[in-house]
Coordinates of C-alpha atoms and ligand atoms in Angstrom, one line a residue:
M255 CA -0.2 -0.3 0.1
N256 CA 1.5 3.4 -0.8
E257 CA 1.0 5.3 2.5
D258 CA 0.5 8.9 0.7
R259 CA -2.3 7.9 -1.3
F260 CA -4.7 5.6 -0.1
L261 CA -7.4 3.5 -2.2
C262 CA -10.6 5.4 -1.0
V263 CA -14.3 4.8 -1.1
A264 CA -16.9 7.4 -0.8
A265 CA -20.2 5.7 0.4
A266 CA -23.2 6.7 -1.3
G267 CA -27.0 5.9 -1.2
F268 CA -28.3 3.5 -3.7
G269 CA -29.0 5.7 -7.1
L270 CA -26.8 8.4 -5.9
E271 CA -23.3 6.9 -7.1
S272 CA -23.0 9.3 -10.0
V273 CA -23.9 12.4 -7.8
V274 CA -21.2 11.5 -5.5
R275 CA -18.8 10.9 -8.4
A276 CA -19.7 14.2 -10.0
E277 CA -18.9 16.0 -6.4
L278 CA -15.6 14.2 -6.4
Q279 CA -14.7 15.7 -9.7
A280 CA -15.7 19.2 -8.5
L281 CA -13.4 18.7 -5.6
G282 CA -10.4 18.0 -7.6
I283 CA -10.4 14.2 -7.1
P284 CA -11.4 12.1 -10.1
G285 CA -13.3 8.7 -9.2
E286 CA -11.8 5.8 -10.3
R287 CA -14.8 3.2 -10.7
V288 CA -18.2 2.8 -9.3
E289 CA -19.9 -0.2 -7.6
D290 CA -23.2 -0.1 -5.8
G291 CA -23.2 2.2 -3.3
R292 CA -19.3 3.2 -3.7
V293 CA -17.3 5.1 -5.5
F294 CA -13.8 4.5 -5.4
F295 CA -11.0 7.1 -5.7
R296 CA -7.4 7.5 -4.6
G297 CA -6.8 10.2 -2.2
S298 CA -4.2 11.6 0.2
A299 CA -4.7 12.7 4.0
S300 CA -5.8 15.9 2.7
E301 CA -7.8 15.0 0.0
I302 CA -9.7 12.7 2.5
A303 CA -10.1 15.4 4.9
R304 CA -11.1 17.6 1.8
C305 CA -14.1 15.0 0.9
N306 CA -15.2 14.8 4.6
I307 CA -15.9 18.5 4.7
G308 CA -17.1 18.9 1.2
L309 CA -19.0 16.2 0.1
R310 CA -22.8 17.1 0.2
A311 CA -24.3 13.6 -1.2
A312 CA -22.2 10.9 0.5
D313 CA -22.8 9.0 3.3
R314 CA -19.1 8.5 4.7
V315 CA -15.4 8.3 3.6
L316 CA -13.5 5.0 3.9
I317 CA -10.0 4.0 3.2
Q318 CA -9.9 0.5 1.5
L319 CA -7.1 -1.4 3.5
A320 CA -7.4 -4.8 1.6
E321 CA -9.3 -7.3 -0.2
F322 CA -8.9 -11.0 -0.3
P323 CA -10.6 -14.3 -0.8
A324 CA -12.2 -15.4 2.3
V325 CA -13.5 -18.9 1.7
D326 CA -12.9 -20.0 5.5
F327 CA -12.0 -18.2 8.9
D328 CA -8.5 -19.4 8.4
A329 CA -8.1 -17.5 5.1
F330 CA -9.9 -14.5 6.5
Y331 CA -7.8 -14.7 9.5
E332 CA -4.7 -14.2 7.9
G333 CA -6.0 -11.8 5.4
V334 CA -6.8 -9.5 8.3
R335 CA -3.6 -10.2 10.3
G336 CA -1.8 -9.3 6.6
I337 CA -2.7 -5.6 7.0
P338 CA 0.1 -3.5 8.5
W339 CA -2.2 -2.5 11.5
R340 CA 0.9 -1.2 13.3
D341 CA 1.7 1.1 10.7
L342 CA -1.8 2.7 10.4
L343 CA -3.2 2.8 13.7
A344 CA -2.3 4.6 17.0
P345 CA -0.9 3.2 19.9
S346 CA -3.6 1.5 22.0
P347 CA -6.1 2.1 19.8
R348 CA -10.0 1.1 20.7
V349 CA -11.1 -0.9 17.7
T350 CA -14.6 -1.8 16.7
V351 CA -15.2 -3.8 13.8
D352 CA -18.8 -4.0 11.6
A353 CA -19.0 -6.8 9.5
R354 CA -21.5 -7.8 6.7
S355 CA -21.9 -11.2 4.9
V356 CA -23.4 -11.0 1.4
K357 CA -23.6 -14.3 -0.8
S358 CA -20.6 -15.8 1.0
R359 CA -19.6 -19.1 2.9
L360 CA -18.5 -17.2 5.8
T361 CA -22.3 -16.1 7.2
A362 CA -21.9 -15.8 10.8
V363 CA -21.5 -11.9 11.3
P364 CA -20.4 -12.0 15.1
S365 CA -17.8 -14.6 14.4
L366 CA -16.4 -12.2 11.5
Q367 CA -16.2 -9.3 13.8
S368 CA -14.5 -11.4 16.7
V369 CA -12.0 -13.0 14.4
A370 CA -11.2 -10.0 12.5
K371 CA -10.7 -8.0 16.2
K372 CA -8.5 -11.0 17.2
A373 CA -6.3 -10.9 14.2
I374 CA -5.9 -6.8 14.5
I375 CA -5.2 -7.3 18.2
N376 CA -2.7 -10.0 17.7
T377 CA -0.7 -8.1 14.8
L378 CA -0.5 -5.0 17.0
R379 CA 0.4 -6.9 20.1
G380 CA 3.4 -9.2 19.1
G381 CA 4.3 -8.7 15.3
S382 CA 4.1 -12.0 13.7
T383 CA 3.7 -14.1 16.9
G384 CA 1.0 -12.0 18.5
A385 CA 2.6 -13.0 22.0
G386 CA 3.5 -9.3 23.3
P387 CA 1.9 -7.9 26.1
R388 CA -1.9 -7.2 26.8
M389 CA -3.0 -4.4 24.8
E390 CA -4.7 -1.3 26.7
E391 CA -7.4 0.1 24.4
T392 CA -7.5 3.8 25.4
G393 CA -6.1 5.6 22.4
P394 CA -8.0 6.9 19.6
A395 CA -11.2 5.1 18.1
Y396 CA -11.0 3.2 14.9
D397 CA -14.1 1.8 13.1
V398 CA -13.2 -1.4 10.9
E399 CA -15.8 -1.9 8.3
I400 CA -15.7 -5.3 6.7
I401 CA -17.9 -6.7 3.8
V402 CA -17.4 -10.4 2.6
R403 CA -19.2 -10.4 -0.8
A404 CA -18.9 -13.7 -3.1
D405 CA -16.3 -15.0 -0.6
H406 CA -14.1 -11.9 -0.8
A407 CA -13.3 -9.6 2.1
S408 CA -13.0 -6.0 1.8
V409 CA -11.8 -4.4 4.9
C410 CA -12.0 -0.8 5.3
L411 CA -11.3 2.0 7.8
D412 CA -13.9 4.6 8.4
T413 CA -12.4 8.1 8.3
T414 CA -15.9 9.6 9.0
G415 CA -17.4 8.6 12.3
P416 CA -20.9 9.8 12.5
G417 CA -22.5 9.7 9.1
L418 CA -21.8 12.6 6.7
H419 CA -25.4 13.5 7.0
K420 CA -25.0 14.7 10.6
R421 CA -23.9 18.3 9.8
G422 CA -25.0 19.9 12.8
Y423 CA -27.4 22.3 12.3
R424 CA -30.6 20.2 12.7
Q425 CA -31.3 20.0 16.5
E426 CA -35.1 19.7 15.9
T427 CA -37.1 17.8 13.1
G428 CA -40.6 16.9 12.2
E429 CA -42.0 13.7 12.0
A430 CA -40.6 12.3 8.7
P431 CA -37.3 14.5 8.2
L432 CA -34.9 13.7 5.2
R433 CA -31.3 13.1 5.7
E434 CA -29.5 15.9 5.1
N435 CA -27.1 14.3 2.4
L436 CA -30.4 12.9 0.5
A437 CA -31.7 16.5 0.6
A438 CA -28.9 17.8 -0.8
S439 CA -28.7 15.1 -3.6
L440 CA -32.3 16.0 -4.5
V441 CA -31.1 19.7 -5.2
L442 CA -28.0 18.5 -7.2
L443 CA -30.3 16.0 -9.4
S444 CA -32.5 19.1 -10.2
R445 CA -29.8 21.0 -11.8
W446 CA -30.7 24.3 -9.8
E447 CA -28.4 26.9 -10.1
P448 CA -28.8 29.7 -7.5
S449 CA -29.4 32.5 -10.3
R450 CA -32.9 30.7 -10.6
P451 CA -35.7 31.0 -7.6
F452 CA -36.1 28.2 -5.6
A453 CA -39.1 26.9 -3.4
D454 CA -39.7 24.1 -1.1
P455 CA -43.8 24.3 -0.2
L456 CA -43.4 21.2 2.2
C457 CA -40.4 22.1 4.0
G458 CA -41.0 20.4 7.4
S459 CA -37.8 21.0 9.4
G460 CA -36.3 22.7 6.7
T461 CA -33.9 20.4 5.0
I462 CA -34.0 20.6 1.6
P463 CA -34.0 24.5 1.1
I464 CA -31.2 24.7 3.9
E465 CA -29.3 22.2 1.8
A466 CA -30.0 24.3 -1.4
A467 CA -28.8 27.6 0.5
L468 CA -25.4 26.0 1.8
L469 CA -24.8 24.9 -2.0
A470 CA -25.7 28.4 -3.1
A471 CA -23.2 29.9 -0.8
R472 CA -20.8 27.5 -1.0
I473 CA -20.7 26.7 2.8
A474 CA -18.9 23.2 3.0
P475 CA -21.5 21.1 4.3
G476 CA -18.9 19.5 7.0
L477 CA -16.9 22.8 8.2
S478 CA -18.5 22.7 11.9
R479 CA -18.3 19.2 12.7
A480 CA -15.5 16.6 13.6
F481 CA -14.7 13.2 11.9
A482 CA -13.3 10.4 13.5
A483 CA -9.8 10.3 11.4
E484 CA -8.8 13.8 13.2
S485 CA -7.6 12.0 16.2
W486 CA -5.2 9.6 14.0
P487 CA -1.7 10.2 13.6
L488 CA -2.1 9.3 9.7
F489 CA -3.6 12.7 9.6
P490 CA -1.4 15.6 10.7
P491 CA -3.8 18.2 12.8
S492 CA -2.5 20.4 9.9
T493 CA -4.1 18.8 7.3
W494 CA -7.9 19.3 8.7
K495 CA -6.8 23.3 9.6
Q496 CA -5.7 23.7 6.1
E497 CA -8.8 22.0 4.4
R498 CA -11.0 23.8 6.8
E499 CA -9.5 27.2 5.8
S500 CA -9.5 26.3 1.8
A501 CA -13.4 25.5 2.6
R502 CA -14.0 28.5 4.5
A503 CA -11.9 30.7 2.0
S504 CA -14.5 29.6 -0.9
I505 CA -17.7 30.8 0.9
L506 CA -19.7 33.4 -1.1
R507 CA -20.8 36.1 1.4
G508 CA -24.2 38.3 0.7
V509 CA -25.1 35.8 -2.1
Q510 CA -28.4 37.0 -3.7
T511 CA -31.2 34.1 -3.8
Q512 CA -34.6 33.9 -4.3
M513 CA -35.8 31.0 -1.9
Q514 CA -39.1 30.4 -0.4
A515 CA -39.8 27.8 2.3
S516 CA -43.2 26.9 3.7
D517 CA -45.3 24.5 5.4
R518 CA -48.8 24.0 6.7
D519 CA -47.4 23.6 9.9
A520 CA -46.3 26.8 11.8
G521 CA -44.5 25.0 14.5
L522 CA -42.4 23.5 11.9
V523 CA -41.6 26.5 9.9
R524 CA -40.3 28.0 13.2
I525 CA -38.1 24.8 13.7
A526 CA -36.9 25.3 10.0
E527 CA -35.9 29.0 10.5
A528 CA -34.0 27.7 13.8
N529 CA -32.2 25.1 12.0
A530 CA -31.5 27.6 8.8
R531 CA -29.9 30.2 11.4
R532 CA -27.9 27.5 13.0
A533 CA -26.7 26.6 9.5
G534 CA -25.8 30.0 8.9
V535 CA -28.3 30.7 5.7
A536 CA -31.4 32.2 7.6
E537 CA -31.1 35.4 5.7
M538 CA -31.1 33.6 2.4
I539 CA -34.6 32.2 2.6
R540 CA -38.1 33.4 2.9
F541 CA -40.0 31.1 5.8
R542 CA -43.8 31.5 5.8
A543 CA -46.5 29.0 7.5
A544 CA -48.9 28.1 4.4
R545 CA -50.6 25.5 2.7
V546 CA -49.4 24.3 -0.7
E547 CA -52.9 25.1 -2.1
A548 CA -52.3 28.7 -1.2
F549 CA -48.5 28.8 -2.2
T550 CA -47.5 31.5 -4.9
P551 CA -44.1 31.0 -6.2
E552 CA -42.0 34.2 -6.6
G553 CA -40.2 34.6 -10.0
E554 CA -39.8 32.6 -13.2
Y555 CA -37.8 29.7 -14.1
G556 CA -37.5 28.3 -10.8
C557 CA -37.0 24.8 -9.4
M558 CA -39.6 23.5 -6.8
V559 CA -37.8 20.6 -4.8
C560 CA -40.0 18.7 -2.2
N561 CA -40.7 15.6 -0.1
P562 CA -44.4 15.3 0.2
P563 CA -45.6 13.3 2.8
Y564 CA -46.1 9.2 1.3
G565 CA -49.3 8.3 3.5
E566 CA -48.5 4.8 4.6
R567 CA -51.0 5.3 7.3
Q568 CA -54.5 4.1 7.3
G569 CA -56.8 6.9 6.7
Q570 CA -54.0 9.3 5.2
K571 CA -54.3 8.0 1.8
H572 CA -57.1 10.2 0.5
E573 CA -55.5 13.5 1.9
V574 CA -52.0 12.6 0.4
E575 CA -53.9 12.0 -3.1
A576 CA -55.6 15.5 -2.8
L577 CA -52.3 16.9 -1.8
Y578 CA -50.6 15.4 -5.1
R579 CA -53.5 16.8 -7.1
A580 CA -53.0 20.3 -5.8
M581 CA -49.3 19.9 -6.4
G582 CA -50.3 19.2 -9.9
M583 CA -52.4 22.3 -10.1
L584 CA -49.7 24.5 -8.7
Y585 CA -47.3 23.0 -11.4
R586 CA -49.6 23.7 -14.4
S587 CA -50.0 27.3 -12.8
I588 CA -46.3 28.1 -13.3
P589 CA -45.3 26.8 -16.8
T590 CA -41.7 28.3 -16.6
W591 CA -41.1 26.4 -13.2
S592 CA -39.5 22.8 -13.0
L593 CA -40.7 20.8 -10.2
F594 CA -39.1 17.9 -8.2
A595 CA -40.7 15.4 -5.9
L596 CA -39.4 12.3 -3.7
T597 CA -42.2 10.1 -2.9
A598 CA -42.6 6.5 -2.3
E599 CA -46.2 6.3 -4.0
E600 CA -45.4 4.8 -7.4
Q601 CA -49.0 6.3 -8.6
F602 CA -47.7 10.0 -7.8
Q603 CA -47.9 10.8 -11.4
K604 CA -51.6 9.6 -12.0
F605 CA -52.9 12.0 -9.1
F606 CA -50.3 14.7 -10.0
G607 CA -51.6 14.6 -13.5
A608 CA -48.5 14.7 -15.4
R609 CA -45.8 12.5 -16.6
A610 CA -42.5 13.4 -15.2
S611 CA -39.3 13.9 -17.7
R612 CA -37.3 11.6 -15.6
N613 CA -38.0 9.1 -12.6
R614 CA -34.9 7.9 -10.5
K615 CA -35.3 5.0 -8.0
L616 CA -33.9 6.2 -4.6
Y617 CA -34.0 5.1 -1.0
N618 CA -35.2 7.3 1.9
G619 CA -33.5 5.2 4.6
N620 CA -35.0 1.8 4.1
I621 CA -38.2 3.0 2.4
R622 CA -37.9 2.8 -1.6
C623 CA -38.7 6.0 -3.3
W624 CA -39.1 7.5 -6.7
Y625 CA -37.7 11.1 -7.6
F626 CA -40.0 12.5 -10.1
Q627 CA -38.5 14.9 -12.0
F628 CA -40.5 17.8 -14.1
F629 CA -38.2 19.7 -16.2
G630 CA -39.4 23.0 -17.1
P631 CA -37.9 25.4 -19.4
L632 CA -34.3 26.6 -18.9
P633 CA -34.1 30.5 -18.7
R634 CA -32.8 32.3 -21.7
R635 CA -29.1 33.4 -21.0
Ligands
LIG1937 C1 -42.2 13.9 4.6 S1 -42.7 15.7 5.4 C2 -41.3 16.8 4.5 C3 -40.1 16.3 5.6 C4 -38.8 17.8 5.1 N1 -38.3 17.5 3.8 C5 -37.7 17.6 6.2 O1 -36.8 17.0 6.1 O2 -38.1 17.9 7.2 C6 -44.0 16.5 4.6 C7 -44.2 17.8 5.0 O3 -45.6 18.3 4.4 C8 -46.5 19.2 5.1 N2 -47.8 19.1 4.6 C9 -48.5 18.1 4.3 N3 -49.6 18.6 3.6 C10 -49.5 20.1 3.5 C11 -50.1 21.0 2.8 N4 -51.3 20.5 2.2 N5 -49.7 22.2 2.8 C12 -48.4 22.2 3.3 N6 -47.6 21.5 4.0 C13 -48.1 20.4 3.8 C14 -46.3 18.6 6.5 O4 -46.7 19.3 7.5 C15 -44.8 17.9 6.4 O5 -43.8 18.8 7.2

């Protein structure tokens, strides 16, 4: 393994790999290959820090340490033991192992986890024999992620810690908030540009408009939070300092936007405003308590990005269908606007009354959803 440039993985939600790859490219890091839920790239410690601070759509950033055939526990143990843990981890590390098995002979996840941990600790204790003194686990924390797929193990170190969606600004939410990185993905997929109006008339705790405003002001989403790898000797503190400074220098101050966010629930609108204040973008968004039926978008050639309720619960179905009809009427009344809606209701288009230009299957947590994209005309340049 080349110690200066690691093979890395930007983990992404299903259907969002291309969004994350484009983001990597924008950060100056070309993606190497894409697999389900993973975009591979080569990166130095600085580039890994840049990804953690700057990626809006990804779930986390990992370093892939090894990949090897693992048809039985002996091969698995030796494969994990062959990784140069002494060079990679700080003294007395606190190691946790999270394993998964997919279509493989080694199916017992607890055994995979305990065998891997034993292999790591033995390597750290005694080099090749593992016979050294007992190791205290008082140092920095390391999460090792192992996936055994089709009898091949891939061993990764998680550099992120709590998922990248945890930006830190959202302290209160409504009933069904979107993860911040999914909200950012919806905005990126809409191809909205800050020169165009933006609206979310079903804003709940404000995640979608807040992510759009962060994008418009070029505020890196991870600027105000900490990451697991910040306590690792592999990442000198200057790495994080420099990447944060460079992210701060890219912020556009006083950016002019025309952004509206509303919800029928006035309490939620207050929560959304407080979240926007914590994110540093409250001045960019006009919040209002209003029903979608009474919503008046301002400006032309705008993008409306929203996440309407799905109505899974008994008794909600009619209400939700009526809401989708109202959204369709609103859309037809603003012919220059584009509208984007994420919903788990497959029949959305039927009630909305129009066919989407595009439709992408995405997951909101474990819920399979469709992102219906109604592209309107683009403004003349
Ligand atoms: C799934 S939630 C949106 C969650 C939001 N994206 C977030 O991250 O917090 C749907 C929102 O639609 C709002 N809503 C439902 N019917 C509405 C209507 N007719 N007009 C305006 N808002 C409505 C609900 O109050 C709820 O906050």
